Coordinates of C-alpha atoms and ligand atoms in Angstrom, one line a residue:
M20 CA 139.4 222.7 -15.2
I21 CA 140.0 219.6 -17.3
R22 CA 139.1 217.4 -14.4
E23 CA 135.9 219.3 -13.9
Y24 CA 134.9 218.3 -17.4
D25 CA 135.9 214.7 -16.9
K26 CA 133.3 214.5 -14.2
L27 CA 130.6 215.3 -16.7
F28 CA 131.7 212.2 -18.8
K29 CA 132.0 210.0 -15.8
Y30 CA 128.9 210.8 -13.7
F31 CA 126.5 212.5 -16.0
G32 CA 126.7 210.6 -19.2
I33 CA 128.0 213.3 -21.5
K34 CA 129.8 211.7 -24.5
P35 CA 133.0 213.0 -26.0
F36 CA 132.3 215.1 -29.1
K37 CA 135.3 213.8 -31.0
D38 CA 133.5 210.4 -31.3
V39 CA 130.8 212.0 -33.5
L40 CA 133.2 214.0 -35.7
P41 CA 133.7 211.2 -38.4
E42 CA 129.9 210.9 -38.9
L43 CA 129.4 214.6 -39.0
R44 CA 132.2 214.9 -41.6
K45 CA 130.1 212.8 -43.9
V46 CA 127.4 215.5 -44.1
A47 CA 129.1 218.8 -43.1
E48 CA 132.5 220.3 -42.5
P49 CA 132.8 220.5 -38.7
H50 CA 133.2 224.0 -37.1
H51 CA 136.7 224.9 -35.9
L52 CA 135.4 224.8 -32.3
M53 CA 134.5 221.2 -33.0
R54 CA 137.7 220.3 -34.8
R55 CA 139.8 221.7 -32.0
G56 CA 138.0 220.0 -29.1
I57 CA 136.7 223.3 -27.7
I58 CA 133.2 221.8 -28.1
F59 CA 134.2 218.7 -26.1
G60 CA 131.0 216.9 -25.2
H61 CA 127.4 216.1 -26.3
R62 CA 124.2 214.3 -25.6
D63 CA 122.3 212.8 -28.5
F64 CA 124.2 214.7 -31.2
E65 CA 123.5 211.7 -33.4
K66 CA 120.0 213.1 -33.8
V67 CA 121.3 216.2 -35.4
I68 CA 123.6 214.2 -37.8
D69 CA 120.6 212.1 -38.7
A70 CA 118.5 215.2 -39.5
L71 CA 121.3 216.5 -41.6
K72 CA 121.6 213.2 -43.4
T73 CA 117.9 212.8 -44.1
G74 CA 117.1 216.4 -44.7
K75 CA 114.7 216.4 -41.8
K76 CA 114.1 219.9 -40.3
F77 CA 115.8 220.7 -36.9
A78 CA 116.1 223.6 -34.5
I79 CA 118.7 225.2 -32.4
L80 CA 117.7 226.7 -29.0
T81 CA 120.0 228.5 -26.8
G82 CA 119.8 231.3 -24.2
L83 CA 121.8 234.4 -23.2
M84 CA 122.1 236.0 -19.8
P85 CA 121.9 239.8 -20.3
S86 CA 123.7 240.6 -17.1
G87 CA 126.6 242.6 -18.5
R88 CA 128.7 243.4 -21.6
M89 CA 129.1 240.7 -24.2
H90 CA 132.7 239.5 -24.4
F91 CA 134.7 236.9 -26.3
G92 CA 133.8 234.2 -23.7
H93 CA 130.2 234.7 -24.8
K94 CA 131.0 234.5 -28.5
M95 CA 131.4 230.7 -28.9
V96 CA 127.6 230.1 -28.5
I97 CA 126.6 232.5 -31.2
D98 CA 129.4 231.2 -33.5
Q99 CA 127.8 227.8 -33.3
V100 CA 124.3 229.1 -33.8
I101 CA 125.5 230.9 -37.0
Y102 CA 127.1 227.7 -38.2
Y103 CA 123.9 225.7 -37.7
Q104 CA 121.8 228.5 -39.3
G105 CA 124.1 228.0 -42.4
L106 CA 123.2 224.3 -42.3
G107 CA 119.5 225.1 -42.5
A108 CA 118.5 225.0 -38.8
E109 CA 115.6 227.1 -37.4
I110 CA 117.1 229.3 -34.7
F111 CA 115.5 230.1 -31.3
I112 CA 117.3 232.4 -28.9
A113 CA 115.9 233.0 -25.4
I114 CA 116.9 236.2 -23.7
A115 CA 117.0 235.2 -20.0
D116 CA 115.6 238.5 -18.7
I117 CA 113.4 236.9 -16.1
E118 CA 116.4 235.0 -14.7
A119 CA 118.6 238.1 -14.8
Y120 CA 115.9 240.1 -12.9
A121 CA 114.7 237.5 -10.4
V122 CA 118.0 235.5 -9.7
R123 CA 120.8 237.9 -10.6
K124 CA 118.8 240.9 -9.3
I125 CA 119.6 243.2 -12.2
S126 CA 117.3 246.1 -12.9
R127 CA 114.8 245.8 -15.8
E128 CA 116.4 248.8 -17.5
D129 CA 119.9 247.3 -17.4
V130 CA 118.7 243.9 -18.5
I131 CA 116.9 245.3 -21.5
N132 CA 119.8 247.5 -22.4
Y133 CA 122.4 244.7 -22.2
A134 CA 120.1 242.3 -24.2
V135 CA 119.5 244.7 -27.0
N136 CA 122.6 246.8 -27.3
E137 CA 125.2 244.3 -26.3
Y138 CA 123.9 240.8 -27.2
V139 CA 121.4 241.1 -30.0
A140 CA 123.4 243.8 -31.8
N141 CA 126.6 241.9 -31.6
Y142 CA 124.9 238.7 -32.7
L143 CA 123.7 240.4 -35.9
A144 CA 127.1 242.0 -36.5
L145 CA 128.7 238.6 -36.1
G146 CA 126.6 237.3 -39.0
L147 CA 123.4 235.9 -37.5
K148 CA 120.8 236.1 -40.3
R149 CA 117.2 237.2 -39.9
E150 CA 115.7 234.3 -41.7
R151 CA 114.5 231.3 -39.7
L152 CA 115.3 233.3 -36.6
H153 CA 113.3 233.8 -33.4
I154 CA 114.9 235.9 -30.6
Y155 CA 112.6 236.5 -27.7
F156 CA 112.6 237.9 -24.2
Q157 CA 111.4 235.3 -21.6
S158 CA 109.0 238.0 -20.3
N159 CA 107.5 238.8 -23.7
Y160 CA 106.6 235.8 -25.7
A161 CA 103.7 233.6 -26.9
K162 CA 100.9 232.2 -24.7
E163 CA 101.7 228.6 -25.8
Y164 CA 105.1 229.0 -24.2
Y165 CA 103.7 230.3 -20.9
R166 CA 101.1 227.5 -20.9
L167 CA 104.0 225.0 -21.2
L168 CA 105.9 226.4 -18.2
Q169 CA 102.7 226.5 -16.2
M170 CA 101.9 222.9 -17.0
F171 CA 105.5 221.9 -16.1
S172 CA 104.9 223.1 -12.5
R173 CA 102.8 219.9 -11.9
K174 CA 105.5 217.4 -12.6
V175 CA 108.6 218.9 -11.0
T176 CA 109.1 218.4 -7.3
M177 CA 110.8 220.6 -4.7
A178 CA 112.9 217.6 -3.7
E179 CA 114.5 217.4 -7.1
L180 CA 114.9 221.1 -7.5
R181 CA 116.8 221.2 -4.1
D182 CA 118.8 218.2 -5.3
I183 CA 119.8 219.9 -8.5
Y184 CA 120.1 223.6 -7.5
G185 CA 120.8 223.5 -3.8
E186 CA 118.8 223.9 -0.6
D187 CA 118.0 227.6 -1.1
V188 CA 115.8 227.4 -4.1
G189 CA 113.0 230.0 -3.8
P190 CA 110.3 231.4 -6.0
G191 CA 112.7 233.3 -8.3
K192 CA 114.8 230.3 -9.0
I193 CA 111.8 228.0 -9.5
M194 CA 110.3 230.5 -11.9
S195 CA 113.6 230.7 -13.8
V196 CA 114.0 227.0 -14.0
L197 CA 110.5 226.3 -15.2
T198 CA 111.0 229.1 -17.8
Q199 CA 114.2 227.6 -19.0
M200 CA 112.4 224.2 -19.3
A201 CA 109.9 226.0 -21.6
D202 CA 112.8 227.6 -23.5
I203 CA 114.4 224.2 -24.2
L204 CA 111.2 222.3 -25.0
H205 CA 108.9 224.7 -26.7
P206 CA 110.2 224.4 -30.3
Q207 CA 108.7 221.0 -30.3
L208 CA 105.2 222.3 -30.0
K209 CA 103.2 222.5 -33.2
H210 CA 102.6 226.2 -32.7
F211 CA 106.4 226.9 -32.9
G212 CA 107.1 224.5 -35.9
G213 CA 106.9 221.1 -34.3
F214 CA 110.7 220.4 -34.3
D215 CA 111.4 216.8 -33.2
V216 CA 115.1 217.5 -33.2
V217 CA 116.2 220.3 -31.0
L218 CA 119.9 220.9 -30.2
V219 CA 120.9 223.1 -27.3
P220 CA 124.5 224.4 -27.5
V221 CA 125.7 225.6 -24.0
G222 CA 128.6 225.8 -21.6
P223 CA 128.9 222.9 -19.1
D224 CA 127.4 225.0 -16.3
Q225 CA 124.0 224.7 -18.0
D226 CA 124.0 220.9 -17.9
P227 CA 121.8 220.6 -14.8
H228 CA 119.1 222.4 -16.7
L229 CA 119.6 220.0 -19.6
R230 CA 119.3 216.9 -17.4
L231 CA 116.1 218.2 -15.9
S232 CA 114.7 219.1 -19.3
R233 CA 115.3 215.5 -20.4
D234 CA 113.4 214.2 -17.4
V235 CA 110.6 216.7 -18.0
A236 CA 110.4 215.7 -21.6
D237 CA 110.0 212.0 -20.5
R238 CA 107.2 213.0 -18.1
Y239 CA 105.3 214.8 -20.9
A240 CA 106.0 212.3 -23.6
S241 CA 102.5 210.9 -23.9
E242 CA 100.6 214.0 -22.9
L243 CA 102.5 216.5 -25.2
G244 CA 104.6 214.2 -27.3
L245 CA 107.8 215.8 -26.0
K246 CA 111.2 214.3 -26.8
R247 CA 114.6 214.7 -25.1
P248 CA 116.7 217.6 -26.5
A249 CA 120.2 217.1 -27.8
S250 CA 123.0 219.2 -26.4
T251 CA 126.6 220.2 -26.8
Y252 CA 129.1 221.6 -24.3
H253 CA 132.0 223.9 -25.0
R254 CA 135.0 224.8 -22.8
F255 CA 135.0 228.2 -21.1
M256 CA 137.8 230.6 -21.9
T257 CA 140.4 231.4 -19.3
G258 CA 140.6 235.0 -18.1
L259 CA 143.3 237.0 -19.7
L260 CA 145.1 237.2 -16.3
G261 CA 144.4 233.5 -15.5
G262 CA 141.5 232.3 -13.4
K263 CA 138.0 232.8 -14.7
M264 CA 136.8 235.1 -17.4
S265 CA 134.3 237.2 -15.5
S266 CA 131.9 240.0 -16.5
S267 CA 132.7 241.7 -13.2
K268 CA 136.4 241.9 -14.0
P269 CA 137.0 244.0 -17.1
E270 CA 140.7 243.1 -17.2
S271 CA 139.8 239.4 -17.5
Y272 CA 138.0 239.8 -20.8
I273 CA 137.9 241.6 -24.1
A274 CA 134.4 242.9 -24.9
L275 CA 133.2 243.0 -28.5
T276 CA 132.6 246.7 -28.1
D277 CA 136.0 247.5 -26.4
D278 CA 137.9 250.2 -28.2
P279 CA 140.5 248.3 -30.3
D280 CA 143.3 250.2 -28.4
V281 CA 141.9 249.2 -25.1
A282 CA 141.5 245.6 -26.3
V283 CA 145.0 245.4 -27.6
A284 CA 146.4 246.8 -24.3
K285 CA 144.5 244.1 -22.4
L286 CA 145.9 241.4 -24.7
M287 CA 149.5 242.7 -24.3
K288 CA 149.1 242.5 -20.5
A289 CA 147.7 238.9 -20.6
L290 CA 149.3 236.0 -19.0
T291 CA 151.1 233.6 -21.4
G292 CA 152.4 230.0 -21.4
G293 CA 155.9 231.5 -21.7
R294 CA 159.0 230.7 -19.5
P295 CA 160.5 233.0 -16.9
T296 CA 163.4 234.0 -19.2
A297 CA 163.9 234.3 -22.9
A298 CA 166.9 231.9 -22.8
E299 CA 164.7 229.3 -21.1
Q300 CA 161.9 229.8 -23.6
R301 CA 164.3 229.3 -26.5
R302 CA 165.5 226.1 -24.9
L303 CA 162.3 224.6 -23.7
G304 CA 159.7 226.3 -25.9
G305 CA 156.4 227.8 -24.6
E306 CA 153.3 226.0 -23.4
P307 CA 150.4 227.0 -25.6
E308 CA 148.0 224.7 -23.7
K309 CA 148.3 227.0 -20.7
C310 CA 148.2 230.3 -22.6
P311 CA 145.3 232.7 -22.7
V312 CA 146.7 234.4 -25.8
Y313 CA 146.8 231.0 -27.6
E314 CA 143.2 230.5 -26.5
M315 CA 142.2 233.8 -28.1
L316 CA 143.8 232.7 -31.3
S317 CA 142.4 229.1 -31.4
Y318 CA 138.9 230.0 -30.2
H319 CA 138.4 233.2 -32.2
L320 CA 141.2 234.8 -34.2
I321 CA 142.5 232.0 -36.4
T322 CA 140.0 229.7 -38.2
D323 CA 142.5 228.1 -40.6
D324 CA 143.9 225.0 -39.0
R325 CA 147.3 225.2 -40.7
E326 CA 147.8 228.8 -39.6
L327 CA 147.1 227.8 -36.1
E328 CA 149.4 224.9 -36.3
K329 CA 152.2 227.2 -37.4
V330 CA 151.7 229.3 -34.2
Y331 CA 151.7 226.2 -32.1
T332 CA 154.9 224.8 -33.5
R333 CA 156.7 228.2 -33.4
C334 CA 155.7 228.4 -29.8
R335 CA 156.6 224.9 -28.8
S336 CA 159.9 224.9 -30.5
G337 CA 161.0 228.1 -28.8
E338 CA 161.5 229.8 -32.2
M339 CA 159.0 232.5 -31.3
L340 CA 158.9 234.4 -28.0
C341 CA 155.7 235.7 -26.3
G342 CA 156.4 239.4 -27.2
Q343 CA 156.4 238.7 -30.9
C344 CA 153.5 236.3 -30.6
K345 CA 151.4 238.9 -28.7
R346 CA 152.1 241.5 -31.3
E347 CA 150.9 239.2 -34.1
A348 CA 147.8 238.3 -32.1
A349 CA 147.1 242.0 -31.3
E350 CA 147.2 242.7 -35.0
R351 CA 144.6 240.1 -35.7
L352 CA 142.5 241.3 -32.8
R353 CA 142.6 244.9 -33.9
K354 CA 141.5 243.9 -37.4
F355 CA 138.7 241.7 -36.1
L356 CA 137.3 244.4 -33.8
E357 CA 137.5 247.2 -36.4
E358 CA 135.6 245.2 -38.9
H359 CA 133.1 243.9 -36.3
Q360 CA 132.4 247.4 -34.9
R361 CA 131.8 248.7 -38.4
R362 CA 129.1 246.0 -38.8
L363 CA 127.8 246.8 -35.4
E364 CA 126.7 250.3 -36.3
R365 CA 124.4 248.9 -39.0
A366 CA 123.2 246.1 -36.7
R367 CA 122.1 248.5 -34.0
N368 CA 119.7 250.1 -36.4
I369 CA 117.8 246.9 -37.0
V370 CA 117.7 245.3 -33.6
D371 CA 114.1 246.3 -33.0
K372 CA 113.1 244.6 -36.2
V373 CA 114.6 241.3 -34.9
V374 CA 113.3 241.2 -31.3
D375 CA 110.1 242.5 -29.7
I376 CA 111.4 244.7 -26.8
P377 CA 109.4 244.7 -23.6
D378 CA 108.2 248.1 -22.4
F379 CA 109.2 247.7 -18.8
Ligands
LIG3 N1 120.5 230.0 -17.6 C1 121.2 230.5 -18.8 C2 122.4 231.3 -18.3 O1 122.6 231.5 -17.1 C3 120.4 231.3 -19.7 C4 119.3 230.5 -20.4 C5 118.0 230.7 -20.3 C6 119.5 229.4 -21.3 N2 117.3 229.8 -21.0 C7 118.1 229.0 -21.7 C8 120.6 228.7 -21.8 C9 117.9 227.9 -22.6 C10 120.3 227.7 -22.7 C11 119.0 227.3 -23.1 O2 123.2 231.7 -19.1
SF4_4 FE1 151.4 231.9 -25.7 FE2 152.4 232.8 -27.9 FE3 153.9 232.8 -25.7 FE4 153.3 230.5 -26.9 S1 154.6 232.2 -27.7 S2 153.2 230.9 -24.7 S3 151.3 230.9 -27.7 S4 152.0 234.0 -26.1

């Protein structure tokens, strides 16, 4: 996995996020995902720091794929969005319902249900505020946005689409890609607020789209005044049993709507960075770097750096064994989910005030 990410630095020009931390610190306390290297890379993040320094307005644009339940692996993006909203950013969130329908082949009914009841409701319960917020379905937005994606069809070639997305790009994929270009670039249009600085926080799998959107921005620089977006990249979480965290494998993830008992049971069964025997672990210590339980703690359950450091040293020194560690993590998880799910009930009652839901 780490090597995969190295490739992004080496071939694709993504810069290490740690290099911009000192400058960011001058204007804002970095988020724990930034401090811990979970957000590991960026393009043009200096533009955001500059906006924060000068008080210039800026926007965040990101997208969600409504193809299943929302789990902790999906939470990092919205945590960042909420952080930037707190710093004064205007927030745009694209619900990729056209991509889910045309590329992932999910029914409209399921797509709309996942988007509203899983994603948007959880986002609000996590603390996303309604001010300076635009959440929209790709299929149900403004004409200026559609005009943009239609115009983009002129200056994107089949050769480059095949080069980026593989030989089998068809109409569904092309539609989704052009739509995503409009997602990423539309906040710059006067109609949507004319934001010069737009930051797109995503997982590294989305970087091909970011690279294309930067090229498209260049091609429409004089015609529409488009500029390149900035972006950041965060690490994916490991599945609870090792391997990938995947929506199609419920044992690999904890959903934000999992019953706390079910969630705790999944965590207790998770793989660890522990040693084969207790004696060995006391002698050698555990390996938190390889541990999905430690990941849950550092990504989501412990925001205080000193608290996390304590877990790390207790693990490394062999002072704490995995059973004990898991029980403590389970307590934190239970508390988090119980509080979150209480907020979720209220959030569900206002989702339709936050997003315009398509009727089919
Ligand atoms: N393609 C993204 C995914 O698979 C979803 C998406 C659509 C998106 N538009 C976006 C992500 C704009 C970031 C920015 O999850
Ligand atoms: Fe993971 Fe905790 Fe075991 Fe260390 S002690 S390997 S952090 S479960």
